[in-house]
XYZ file of C-alpha atoms in Angstrom:
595
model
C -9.572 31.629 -8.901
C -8.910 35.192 -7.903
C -7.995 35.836 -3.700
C -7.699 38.721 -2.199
C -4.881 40.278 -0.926
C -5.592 40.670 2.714
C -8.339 39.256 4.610
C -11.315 41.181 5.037
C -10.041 44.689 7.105
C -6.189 43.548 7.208
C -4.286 45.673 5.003
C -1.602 43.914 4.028
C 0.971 46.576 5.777
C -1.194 46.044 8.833
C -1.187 42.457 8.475
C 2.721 42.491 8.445
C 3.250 45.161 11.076
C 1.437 43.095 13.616
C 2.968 39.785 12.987
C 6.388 42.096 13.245
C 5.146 42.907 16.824
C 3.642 39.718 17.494
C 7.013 38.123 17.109
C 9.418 40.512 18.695
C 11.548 39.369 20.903
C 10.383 35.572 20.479
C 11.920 32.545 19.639
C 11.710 33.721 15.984
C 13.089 36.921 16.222
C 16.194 36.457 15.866
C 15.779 35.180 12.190
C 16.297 37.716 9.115
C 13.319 38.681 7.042
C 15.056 40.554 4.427
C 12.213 43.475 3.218
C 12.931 42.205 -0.061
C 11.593 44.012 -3.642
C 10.526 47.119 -2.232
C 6.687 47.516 -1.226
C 5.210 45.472 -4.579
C 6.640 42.409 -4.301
C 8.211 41.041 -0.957
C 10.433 38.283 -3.172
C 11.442 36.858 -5.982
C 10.409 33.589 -5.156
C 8.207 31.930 -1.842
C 8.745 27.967 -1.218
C 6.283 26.271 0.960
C 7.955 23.931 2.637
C 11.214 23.373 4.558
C 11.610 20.040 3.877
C 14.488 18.417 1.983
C 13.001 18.993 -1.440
C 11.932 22.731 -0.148
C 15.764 23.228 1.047
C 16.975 22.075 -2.532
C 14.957 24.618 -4.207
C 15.820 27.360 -2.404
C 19.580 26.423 -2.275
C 19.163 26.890 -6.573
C 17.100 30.130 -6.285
C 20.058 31.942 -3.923
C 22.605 30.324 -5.639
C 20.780 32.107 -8.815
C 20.679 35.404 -6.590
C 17.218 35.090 -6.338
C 15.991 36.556 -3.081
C 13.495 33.576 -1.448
C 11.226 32.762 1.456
C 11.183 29.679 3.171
C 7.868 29.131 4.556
C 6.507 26.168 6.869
C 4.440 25.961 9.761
C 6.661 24.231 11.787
C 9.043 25.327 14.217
C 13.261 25.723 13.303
C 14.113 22.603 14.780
C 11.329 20.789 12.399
C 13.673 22.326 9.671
C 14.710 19.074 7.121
C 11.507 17.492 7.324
C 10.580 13.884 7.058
C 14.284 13.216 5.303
C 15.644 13.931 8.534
C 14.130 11.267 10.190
C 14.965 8.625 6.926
C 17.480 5.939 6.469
C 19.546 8.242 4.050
C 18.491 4.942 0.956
C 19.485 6.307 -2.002
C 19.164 4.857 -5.262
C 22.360 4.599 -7.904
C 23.349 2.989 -10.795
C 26.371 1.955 -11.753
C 28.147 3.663 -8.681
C 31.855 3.302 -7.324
C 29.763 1.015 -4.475
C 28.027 -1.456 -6.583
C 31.519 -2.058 -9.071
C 33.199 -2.697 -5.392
C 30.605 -5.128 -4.300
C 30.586 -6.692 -7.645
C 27.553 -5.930 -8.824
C 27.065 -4.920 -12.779
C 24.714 -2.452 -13.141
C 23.167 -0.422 -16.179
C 20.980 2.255 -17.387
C 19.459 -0.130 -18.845
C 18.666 -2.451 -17.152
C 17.815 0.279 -14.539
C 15.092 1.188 -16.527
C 13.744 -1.894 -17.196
C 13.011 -2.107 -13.873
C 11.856 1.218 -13.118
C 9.185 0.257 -16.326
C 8.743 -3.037 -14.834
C 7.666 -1.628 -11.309
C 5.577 1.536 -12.072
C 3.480 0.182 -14.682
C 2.604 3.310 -16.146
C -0.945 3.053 -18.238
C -2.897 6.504 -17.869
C -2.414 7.971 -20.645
C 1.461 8.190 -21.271
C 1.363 9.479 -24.906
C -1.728 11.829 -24.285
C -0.232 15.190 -23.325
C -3.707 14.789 -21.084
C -2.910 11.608 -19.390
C -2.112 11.223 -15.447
C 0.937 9.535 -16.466
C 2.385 10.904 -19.574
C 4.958 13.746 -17.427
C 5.003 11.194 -14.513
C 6.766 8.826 -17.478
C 8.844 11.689 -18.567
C 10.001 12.625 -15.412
C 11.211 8.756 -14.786
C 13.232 8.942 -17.906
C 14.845 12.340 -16.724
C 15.458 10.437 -13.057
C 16.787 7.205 -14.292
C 19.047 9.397 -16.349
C 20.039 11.460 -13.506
C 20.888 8.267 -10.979
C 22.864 6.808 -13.637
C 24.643 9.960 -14.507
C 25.916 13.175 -12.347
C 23.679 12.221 -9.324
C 26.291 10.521 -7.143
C 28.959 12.955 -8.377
C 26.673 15.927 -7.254
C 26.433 14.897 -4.032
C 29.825 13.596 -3.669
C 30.719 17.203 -4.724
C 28.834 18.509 -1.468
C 30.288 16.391 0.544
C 27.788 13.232 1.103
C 29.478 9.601 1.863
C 28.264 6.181 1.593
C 28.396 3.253 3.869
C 30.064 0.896 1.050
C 27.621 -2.079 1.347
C 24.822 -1.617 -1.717
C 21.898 -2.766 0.030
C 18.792 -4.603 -2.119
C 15.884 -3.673 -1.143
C 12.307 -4.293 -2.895
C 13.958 -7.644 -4.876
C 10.355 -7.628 -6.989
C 7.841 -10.379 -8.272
C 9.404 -12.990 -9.881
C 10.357 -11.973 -13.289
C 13.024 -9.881 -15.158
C 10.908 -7.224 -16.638
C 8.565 -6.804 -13.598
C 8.566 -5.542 -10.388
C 12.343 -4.832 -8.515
C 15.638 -4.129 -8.403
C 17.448 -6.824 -10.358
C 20.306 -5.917 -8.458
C 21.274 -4.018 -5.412
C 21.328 -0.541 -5.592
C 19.705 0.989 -1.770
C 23.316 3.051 -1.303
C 22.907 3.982 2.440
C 24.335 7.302 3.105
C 27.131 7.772 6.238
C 25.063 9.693 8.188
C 21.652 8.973 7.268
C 18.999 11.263 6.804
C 20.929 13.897 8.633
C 23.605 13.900 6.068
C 21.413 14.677 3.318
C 19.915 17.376 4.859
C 23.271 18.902 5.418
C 24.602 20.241 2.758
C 21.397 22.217 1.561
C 20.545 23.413 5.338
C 24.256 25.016 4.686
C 23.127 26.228 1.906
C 19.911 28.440 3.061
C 21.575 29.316 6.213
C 24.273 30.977 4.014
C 22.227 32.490 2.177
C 19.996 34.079 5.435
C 23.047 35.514 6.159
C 23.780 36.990 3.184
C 20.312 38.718 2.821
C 19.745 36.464 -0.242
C 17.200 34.578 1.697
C 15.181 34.581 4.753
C 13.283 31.816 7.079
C 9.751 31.994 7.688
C 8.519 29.513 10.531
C 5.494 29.011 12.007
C 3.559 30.352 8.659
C 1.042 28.334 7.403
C -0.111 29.230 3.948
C -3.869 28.918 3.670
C -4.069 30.296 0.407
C -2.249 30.808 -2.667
C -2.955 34.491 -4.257
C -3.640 34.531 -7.567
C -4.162 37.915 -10.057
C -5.407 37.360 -13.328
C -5.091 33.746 -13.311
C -1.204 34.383 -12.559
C 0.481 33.562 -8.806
C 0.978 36.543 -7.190
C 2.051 34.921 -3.242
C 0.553 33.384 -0.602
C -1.628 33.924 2.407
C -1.939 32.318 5.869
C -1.759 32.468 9.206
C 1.024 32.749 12.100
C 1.297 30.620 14.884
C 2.768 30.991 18.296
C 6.175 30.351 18.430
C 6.723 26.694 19.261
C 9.428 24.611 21.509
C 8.334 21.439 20.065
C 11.266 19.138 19.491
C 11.734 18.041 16.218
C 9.010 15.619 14.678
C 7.098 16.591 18.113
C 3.257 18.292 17.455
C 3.301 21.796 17.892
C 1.016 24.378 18.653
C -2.086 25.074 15.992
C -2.628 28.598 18.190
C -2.835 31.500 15.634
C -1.397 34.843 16.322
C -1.575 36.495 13.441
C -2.026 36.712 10.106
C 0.370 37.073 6.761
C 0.263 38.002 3.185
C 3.501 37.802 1.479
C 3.866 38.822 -2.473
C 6.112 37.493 -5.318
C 5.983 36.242 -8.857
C 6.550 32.380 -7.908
C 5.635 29.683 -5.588
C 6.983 26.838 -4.862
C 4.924 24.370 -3.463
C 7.200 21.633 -1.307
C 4.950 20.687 1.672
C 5.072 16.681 1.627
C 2.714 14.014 1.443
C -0.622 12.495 3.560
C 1.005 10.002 5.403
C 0.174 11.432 8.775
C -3.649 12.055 7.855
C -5.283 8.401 8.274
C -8.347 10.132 6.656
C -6.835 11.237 3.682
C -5.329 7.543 3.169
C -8.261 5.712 3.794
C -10.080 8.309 1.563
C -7.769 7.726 -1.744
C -7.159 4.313 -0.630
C -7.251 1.642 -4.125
C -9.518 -0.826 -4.090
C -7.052 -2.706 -5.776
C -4.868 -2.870 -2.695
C -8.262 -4.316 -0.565
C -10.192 -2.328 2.106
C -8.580 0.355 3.969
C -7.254 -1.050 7.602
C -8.800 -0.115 10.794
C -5.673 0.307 12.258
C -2.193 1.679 11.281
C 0.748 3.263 12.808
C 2.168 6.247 11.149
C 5.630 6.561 9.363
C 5.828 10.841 9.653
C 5.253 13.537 11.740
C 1.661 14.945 12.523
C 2.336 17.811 10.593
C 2.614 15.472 7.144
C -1.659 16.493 6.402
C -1.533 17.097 2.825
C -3.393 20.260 3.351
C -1.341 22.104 0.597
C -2.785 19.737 -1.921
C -6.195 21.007 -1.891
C -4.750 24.490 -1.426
C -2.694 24.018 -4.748
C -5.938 22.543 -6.435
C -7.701 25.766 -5.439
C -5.366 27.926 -7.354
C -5.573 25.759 -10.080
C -3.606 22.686 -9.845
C -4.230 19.201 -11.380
C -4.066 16.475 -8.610
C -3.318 13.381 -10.609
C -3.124 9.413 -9.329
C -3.873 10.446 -5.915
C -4.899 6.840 -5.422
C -1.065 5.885 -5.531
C 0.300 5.246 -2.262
C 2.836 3.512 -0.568
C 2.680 2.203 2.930
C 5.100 -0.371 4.143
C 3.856 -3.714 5.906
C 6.573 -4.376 8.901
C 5.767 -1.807 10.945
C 6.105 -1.860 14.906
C 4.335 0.173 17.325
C 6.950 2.177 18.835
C 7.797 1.977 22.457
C 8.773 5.920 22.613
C 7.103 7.504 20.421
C 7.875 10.979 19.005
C 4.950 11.800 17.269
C 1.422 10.313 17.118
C 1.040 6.515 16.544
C 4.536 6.633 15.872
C 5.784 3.596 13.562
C 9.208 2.355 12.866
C 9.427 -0.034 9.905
C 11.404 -3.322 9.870
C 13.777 -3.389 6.872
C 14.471 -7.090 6.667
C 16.540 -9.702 5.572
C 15.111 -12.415 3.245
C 14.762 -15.474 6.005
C 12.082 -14.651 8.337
C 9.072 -16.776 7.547
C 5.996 -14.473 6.879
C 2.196 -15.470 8.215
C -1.040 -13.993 8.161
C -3.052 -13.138 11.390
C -4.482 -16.421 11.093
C -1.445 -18.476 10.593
C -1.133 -19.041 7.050
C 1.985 -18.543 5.129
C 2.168 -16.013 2.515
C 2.936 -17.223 -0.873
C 5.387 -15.770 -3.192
C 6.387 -12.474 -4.241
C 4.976 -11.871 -0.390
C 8.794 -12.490 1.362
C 10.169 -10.335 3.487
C 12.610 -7.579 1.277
C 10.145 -8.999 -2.131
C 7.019 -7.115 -3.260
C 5.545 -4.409 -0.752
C 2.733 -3.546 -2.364
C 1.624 -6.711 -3.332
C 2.101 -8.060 0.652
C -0.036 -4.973 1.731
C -2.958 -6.588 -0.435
C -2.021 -10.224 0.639
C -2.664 -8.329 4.577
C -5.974 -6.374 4.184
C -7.138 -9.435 2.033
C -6.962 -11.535 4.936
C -9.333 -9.581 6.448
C -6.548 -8.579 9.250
C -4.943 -5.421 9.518
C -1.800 -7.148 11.120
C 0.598 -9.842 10.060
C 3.555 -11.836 11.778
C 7.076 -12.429 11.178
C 8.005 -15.958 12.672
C 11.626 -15.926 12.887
C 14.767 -16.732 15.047
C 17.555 -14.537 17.433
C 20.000 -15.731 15.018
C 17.848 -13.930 12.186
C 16.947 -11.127 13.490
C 20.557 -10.142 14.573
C 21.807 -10.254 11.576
C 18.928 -9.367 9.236
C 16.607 -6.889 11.016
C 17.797 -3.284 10.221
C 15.000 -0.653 11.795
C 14.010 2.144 9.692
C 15.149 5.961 10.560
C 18.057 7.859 11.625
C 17.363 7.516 15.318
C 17.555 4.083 15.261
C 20.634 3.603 13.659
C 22.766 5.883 15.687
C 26.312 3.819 14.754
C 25.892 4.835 10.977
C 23.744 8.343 12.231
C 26.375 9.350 14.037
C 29.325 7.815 11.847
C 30.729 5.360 14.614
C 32.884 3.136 12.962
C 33.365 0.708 15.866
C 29.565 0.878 16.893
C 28.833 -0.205 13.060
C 31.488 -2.837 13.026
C 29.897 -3.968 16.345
C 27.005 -5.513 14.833
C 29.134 -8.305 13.522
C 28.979 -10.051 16.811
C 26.004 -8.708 18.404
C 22.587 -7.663 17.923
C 21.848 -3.747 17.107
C 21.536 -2.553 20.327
C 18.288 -0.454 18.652
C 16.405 -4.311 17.789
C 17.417 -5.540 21.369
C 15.427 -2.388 22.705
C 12.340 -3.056 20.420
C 12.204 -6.966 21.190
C 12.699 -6.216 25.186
C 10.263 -2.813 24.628
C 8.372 -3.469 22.110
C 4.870 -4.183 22.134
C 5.074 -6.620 19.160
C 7.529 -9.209 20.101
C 7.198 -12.576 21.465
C 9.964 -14.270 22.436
C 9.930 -18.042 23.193
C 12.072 -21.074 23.813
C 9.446 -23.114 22.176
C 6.997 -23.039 19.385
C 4.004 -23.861 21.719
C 5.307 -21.062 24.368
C 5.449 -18.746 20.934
C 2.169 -19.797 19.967
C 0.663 -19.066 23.520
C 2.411 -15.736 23.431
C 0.857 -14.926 19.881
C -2.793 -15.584 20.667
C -2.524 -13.719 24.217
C -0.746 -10.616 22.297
C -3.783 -10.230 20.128
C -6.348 -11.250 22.652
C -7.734 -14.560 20.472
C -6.886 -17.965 19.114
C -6.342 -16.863 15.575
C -2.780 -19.593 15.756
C -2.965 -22.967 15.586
C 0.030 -24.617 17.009
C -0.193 -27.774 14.770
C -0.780 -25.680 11.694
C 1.497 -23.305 12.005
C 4.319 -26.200 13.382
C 3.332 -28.076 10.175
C 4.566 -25.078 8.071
C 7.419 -23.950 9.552
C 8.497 -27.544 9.500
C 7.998 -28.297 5.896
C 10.313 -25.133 4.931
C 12.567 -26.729 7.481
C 13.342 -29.504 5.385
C 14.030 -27.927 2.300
C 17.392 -26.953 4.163
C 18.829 -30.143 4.186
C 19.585 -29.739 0.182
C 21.664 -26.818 -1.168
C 18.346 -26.256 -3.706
C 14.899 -26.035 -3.415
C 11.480 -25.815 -4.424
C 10.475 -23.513 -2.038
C 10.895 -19.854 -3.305
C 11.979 -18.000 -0.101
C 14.793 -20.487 0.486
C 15.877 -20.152 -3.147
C 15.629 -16.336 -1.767
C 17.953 -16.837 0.540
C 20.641 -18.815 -1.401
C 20.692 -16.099 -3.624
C 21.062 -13.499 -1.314
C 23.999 -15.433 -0.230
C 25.626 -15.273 -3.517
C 25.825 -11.582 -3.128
C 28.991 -10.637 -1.026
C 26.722 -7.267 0.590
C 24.101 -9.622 1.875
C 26.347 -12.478 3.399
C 28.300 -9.820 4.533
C 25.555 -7.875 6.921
C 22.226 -8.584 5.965
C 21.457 -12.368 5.565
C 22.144 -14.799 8.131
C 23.337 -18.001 7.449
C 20.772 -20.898 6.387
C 19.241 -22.605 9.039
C 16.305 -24.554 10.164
C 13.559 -22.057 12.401
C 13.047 -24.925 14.868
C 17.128 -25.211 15.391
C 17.317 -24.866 19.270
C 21.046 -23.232 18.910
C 19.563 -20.518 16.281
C 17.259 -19.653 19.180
C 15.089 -18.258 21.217
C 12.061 -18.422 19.055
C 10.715 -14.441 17.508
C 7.303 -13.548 16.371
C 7.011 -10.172 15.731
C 3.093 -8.522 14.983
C 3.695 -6.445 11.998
C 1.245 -3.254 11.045
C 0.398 -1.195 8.421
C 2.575 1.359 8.515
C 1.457 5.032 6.324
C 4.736 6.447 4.768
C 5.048 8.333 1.077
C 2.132 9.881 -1.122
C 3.108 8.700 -4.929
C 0.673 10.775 -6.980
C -0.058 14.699 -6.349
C 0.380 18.003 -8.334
C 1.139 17.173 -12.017
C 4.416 19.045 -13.434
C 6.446 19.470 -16.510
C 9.882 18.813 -16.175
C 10.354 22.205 -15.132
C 8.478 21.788 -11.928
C 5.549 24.028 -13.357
C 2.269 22.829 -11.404
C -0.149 21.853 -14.700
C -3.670 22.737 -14.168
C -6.597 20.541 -16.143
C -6.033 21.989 -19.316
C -1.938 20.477 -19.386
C -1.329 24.428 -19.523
C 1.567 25.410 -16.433
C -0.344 27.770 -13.934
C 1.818 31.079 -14.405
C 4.110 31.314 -11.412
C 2.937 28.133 -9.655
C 5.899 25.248 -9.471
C 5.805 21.904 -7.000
C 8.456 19.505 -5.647
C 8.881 16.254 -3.711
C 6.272 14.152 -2.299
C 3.436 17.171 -3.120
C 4.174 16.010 -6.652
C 4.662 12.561 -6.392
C 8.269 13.161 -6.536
C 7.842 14.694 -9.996
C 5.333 14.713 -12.737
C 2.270 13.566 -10.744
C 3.550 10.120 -9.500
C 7.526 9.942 -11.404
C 6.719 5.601 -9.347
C 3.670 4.801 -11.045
C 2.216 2.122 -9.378
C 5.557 0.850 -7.094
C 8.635 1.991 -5.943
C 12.071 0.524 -6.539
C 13.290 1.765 -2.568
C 16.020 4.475 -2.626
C 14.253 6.739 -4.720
C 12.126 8.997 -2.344
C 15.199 11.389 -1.232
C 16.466 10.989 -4.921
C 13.077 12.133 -5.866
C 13.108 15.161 -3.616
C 16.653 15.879 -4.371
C 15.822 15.543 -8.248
C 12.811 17.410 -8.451
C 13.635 20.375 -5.867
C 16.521 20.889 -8.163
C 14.761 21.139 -11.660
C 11.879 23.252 -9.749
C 14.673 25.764 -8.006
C 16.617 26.189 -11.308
C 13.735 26.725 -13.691
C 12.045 29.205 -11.120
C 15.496 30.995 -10.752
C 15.399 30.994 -14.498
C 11.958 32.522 -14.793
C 12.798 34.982 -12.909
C 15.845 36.345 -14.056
C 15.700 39.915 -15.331
C-alpha cells in the first residue's frame, strides 16, 4: 500500500518547519537533528524504537557510517526501554561461569533443549510456514550463545555476577521442555548494564553528526513508493517530564514526515495492552483472565504491529505469548497495574485458589507455561505460594533492576548481605505488599487467605492435610514426591545451595517460621510471535518475499524470525534475543545501504 507523503495540506517542508518551531527551546531542543541527505532523503536509515534492540541497530548502522534516526514516542529518560527495567538474565553456553560452577554445558545439548521447549510445527521446511525462519533464526541464536556472544559483550565491557542461575528447569524429560542445566548468567548491573554500552554508542554517534535522537515521534505510518519503504509518518507530542517507565503525555503538537531508504522497526511487544492479550490469547493456554497485572510500561501497545502489517508485513504466531504466573501487585507502582514477578526457588509449595496442590511440571522455577494453564483452568485468575520466612529469604529473588539495587548498583557488601538476611526489597513486599499473609499458624494463615480474597475458597483441614503429607517425605533423603526430589537436586548444584535454595525442611517447622502465603497473578510480560524475518532482519510480507527497505528487531519480531521461542522460552533469552537480532538487522541494513 502506497501513503502519501504529507498529510492532506502539510507539505512536508511545512510539516518539518513547524515541528522545528514547535520544539524550540523545549526539553528536546537541545538534541541534534542532523539535516541529513540533502532535501530527498532525510537518512540513510530510520529505527522505530529506542529500546535495547532499537539501540543495537543503530549502534551497527553508525558504526557502518550510516547516518540514522532514532525514533520513539517516549520521552529521553524512557530511552533503553523495557531492558532497562529487566533482571539483566542472559542466556550462555558453555561460559567461563558455568565451567566455575561446575556445570558441563554444550551446543548440543543446548539445542536439544531449545528444540525440546519451542516445539516448532508450522511449517518449518515450507519456505511458507510461520515457523520455518523462526527455526532458522534459533539455529543462528543457539550458535551465537554458544559462540562469540559472551565474548562480544565482554568486549564492551558487560560483567557477570558469577552464580549461573537455572531458571525454567522444564517438564520432566531430557528432550522436552528446560534448561538441563543452569545457564540464567545475571549481569553485574542488571538491565542497566546492558543498556550501557549501546546508549554509549548512539550518544557518540549524536555527537558526531552520524546520528540523531528523535523523541516524542510516534510513527503512524510507514511510507511506502512503489511497493518499496520510502520513511515514516506520525505525529509529535508535547515534550514530556515523565520519569522513566512513567505514562506520558498522548497531546499532539505536530506532525512529521521523515524520508529514507530503510526502516527499522524495533518498537516492542503487547504486554501492556490487556486487549491485545486477551485478543490473541491460545485456547490452548485456557480462557483469558479477568484480571492481570502488567510486567511493562504503558507505552508497550503493539501499535507498530498493525502499522508494519499495513505496509506489508506478515504477522506470524501472534498467538505465542508469554506471561509469567508469580506476579505481585506492586505496592508503588510506576506504571499502570504495575507487576513485579517472583523468581523463585524450588521449595515453596504451590496451590490453586481453591487449595489444591498443583501437580508436576507446575513447581515453582519448572514449567511456566504449562502452570499458566494449570491457573486459568482452575477457573481462578490467581494462585498461592504457601511457603516459610526461612524460604523466602533465601529463595525469593524479585524481578527488575529496581528491586535488586545491591547487584543494580554493584554493591558488593549489600549482595553479600543476603547471606544472613532477607533482601531488604522481599521484606518491603511482604510488610507492603498486598499479597502476603503472614502467620504464626496454619489456621491464622488460612484465616488470612480467605479474608485477602474476600471468600472461603481454603479449607484448613485440606490444605493442612497436604502440606503435611509433603512434610513427611523429608524425613528420608529420597522421595516420591517430585518437588522434594526438586529440591535435592537443586542442592546438588553448588549455585543453588549457594543463594537460591534453602535448606530442606518441613513447612509446618515452627523454627523455619512465620508461616507465608503469597496470592500470585497473572502477570503480561514478552510477545513471542510478530513480524516474520529472514536472517537478515528483512520484514517478509505473505508472499515469503522481504518488503524492500522494511527490516524488524526484538520483541516486534518475536525476537527474530516470527517467534525464534516457538511455543516456550528457555529464560535468559529475551535480551539475547534483542541483542541478537538488533545486531543482524543493523548490519544487514548498514550493508544495504552502502554505496
Amino acid at each position: 500500500m502506497d501513503h502519501p507523503i504529507a498529510p492532506a495540506g502539510i507539505t512536508r517542508r511545512r510539516a518539518l518547519t513547524v515541528t522545528g518551531g514547535m520544539l524550540a527551546g523545549a526539553a528536546l531542543a537541545g538534541h541534534a537533528f542532523p539535516a541529513f541527505a540533502g532535501e530527498s532523503q532525510d537518512a540513510d536509515a530510520i529505527v522505530v524504537g529506542h529500546g535495547l534492540a532499537g539501540l543495537v541497530a543503530t549502534a551497527e548502522l553508525a558504526a557502518a557510517g550510516r547516518k540514522v534516526l532514532l525514533l520513539d514516542q517516549e520521552p529521553e529518560a524512557s530511552l533503553g526501554g523495557q531492558a532497562f527495567w529487566s533482571f539483566g538474565g542472559l542466556f550462555f553456553v558453555d561460559s567461563e561461569e558455568q565451567r566455575l560452577m561446575g556445570v558441563k554445558d554444550t551446543h548440543d545439548l543446548a539445542w536439544q533443549d531449545w528444540l525440546g521447549s519451542a516445539g516448532f510445527d508450522r511449517g518449518v521446511a515450507d519456505p511458507a510456514g510461520q515457523d520455518h525462519w523462526a527455526y532458522k533464526w534459533a539455529e543462528a541464536y543457539v550458535d551465537f550463545a554458544s559462540g562469540e556472544k559472551r565474548s562480544w559483550l565482554a568486549g564492551l565491557g558487560v560483567q557477570w555476577f558469577p552464580i549461573v542461575g537455572w531458571a525454567e528447569r522444564g517438564g520432566g524429560l531430557a528432550d522436552g521442555h528446560g534448561n538441563s542445566v543452569p545457564r540464567f548468567h545475571v549481569t553485574w548491573g542488571t538491565g542497566p548494564a546492558v543498556v550501557e554500552p549501546f546508549e554509549k554508542k548512539v550518544r557518540a554517534a549524536v555527537a558526531a553528526g552520524k546520528a540523531g535522537f528523535r523523541f516524542r515521534h510516534r510513527v503512524d505510518g510507514i511510507v511506502t513508493t512503489g511497493g518499496a519503504v520510502t520513511g515514516v509518518r506520525g505525529a509529535v507530542l508535547e515534550p514530556s517530564g515523565a520519569a522513566r517507565g512513567k505514562p506520558s503525555s498522548r497531546t499532539v503538537i505536530g506532525e512529521f514526515e521523515l524520508r529514507a531508504p530503510v526502516v527499522v522497526v524495533t518498537s516492542g511487544g503487547i504486554g501492556a495492552n490487556h486487549d491485545l492479550v486477551r485478543q490473541n490469547w491460545p485456547a490452548r493456554l485456557g480462557t483469558p483472565p479477568r484480571t492481570m497485572v502488567t510486567g511493562v510500561p504503558a507505552h508497550v501497545d503493539g501499535r507498530m504491529l498493525a502499522i508494519t502489517e499495513r505496509a506489508g508485513g506478515r504477522i506470524v504466531n501472534p498467538d505465542r505469548m508469554w506471561h509469567y504466573t508469580e506476579g505481585l501487585r506492586n505496592y508503588d507502582p510506576i506504571w499502570p497495574g504495575h507487576g513485579i514477578r517472583i523468581l523463585p526457588g524450588p521449595s515453596s509449595m504451590w496451590f490453586d485458589a481453591t487449595g489444591k496442590r498443583f501437580a508436576t511440571p507446575d513447581i515453582p522455577g519448572y514449567d511456566t507455561l504449562h502452570t499458566l494453564g494449570s491457573i486459568t483452568a482452575s477457573g481462578y485468575d490467581y494462585s498461592w505460594f504457601v511457603t516459610t520466612q526461612k524460604i523466602i529469604a533465601k529463595e525469593f529473588a524479585l524481578s527488575g533492576s529496581e528491586q535488586n539495587p545491591d547487584l543494580t548498583n554493584k554493591n558488593v557488601w549489600q549482595l553479600l548481605s543476603r547471606i544472613w538476611q532477607t533482601p531488604e526489597p522481599i521484606e518491603k513486599f511482604k510488610k507492603n505488599g498486598v499479597d502476603f499473609v503472614v502467620a504464626t499458624t496454619l489456621s491464622e494463615l488460612v484465616a488470612g487467605m480467605n479474608k485477602l480474597t474476600g471468600d472461603d475458597l481454603i479449607d484448613l483441614a485440606r490444605l493442612k492435610a497436604q502440606i503435611e503429607a509433603r512434610d513427611r517425605e523429608m524425613d528420608n533423603p529420597y522421595s516420591k514426591d517430585v518437588q522434594v526430589m526438586g529440591i535435592r537436586n537443586a542442592l546438588s548444584y553448588i549455585g543453588d545451595s549457594l543463594s537460591r535454595t534453602a535448606p530442606a525442611h518441613k513447612i509446618l517447622d515452627p523454627s523455619a517460621g512465620p508461616l507465608i502465603a503469597v496470592r500470585l497473578n497473572v502477570l503480561t510480560r514478552k510477545t513471542l510471535g510478530g513480524l516474520q524475518t529472514d536472517l537478515s532482519g528483512r520484514v517478509l510480507g505473505p508472499s515469503g518475499e522481504p518488503v524492500p527497505g522494511l527490516y524488524a528487531a526484538g520483541e516486534v519480531a518475536g525476537f527474530g524470525g516470527g517467534g525464534v521461542h516457538g511455543y516456550r522460552s528457555l529464560e535468559g533469552t529475551f535480551l539475547g534475543g534483542c541483542l541478537f537480532s538488533g545486531r543482524q538487522a543493523g548490519r544487514a541494513a548498514a550493508s544495504a545501504t552502502a554505496t
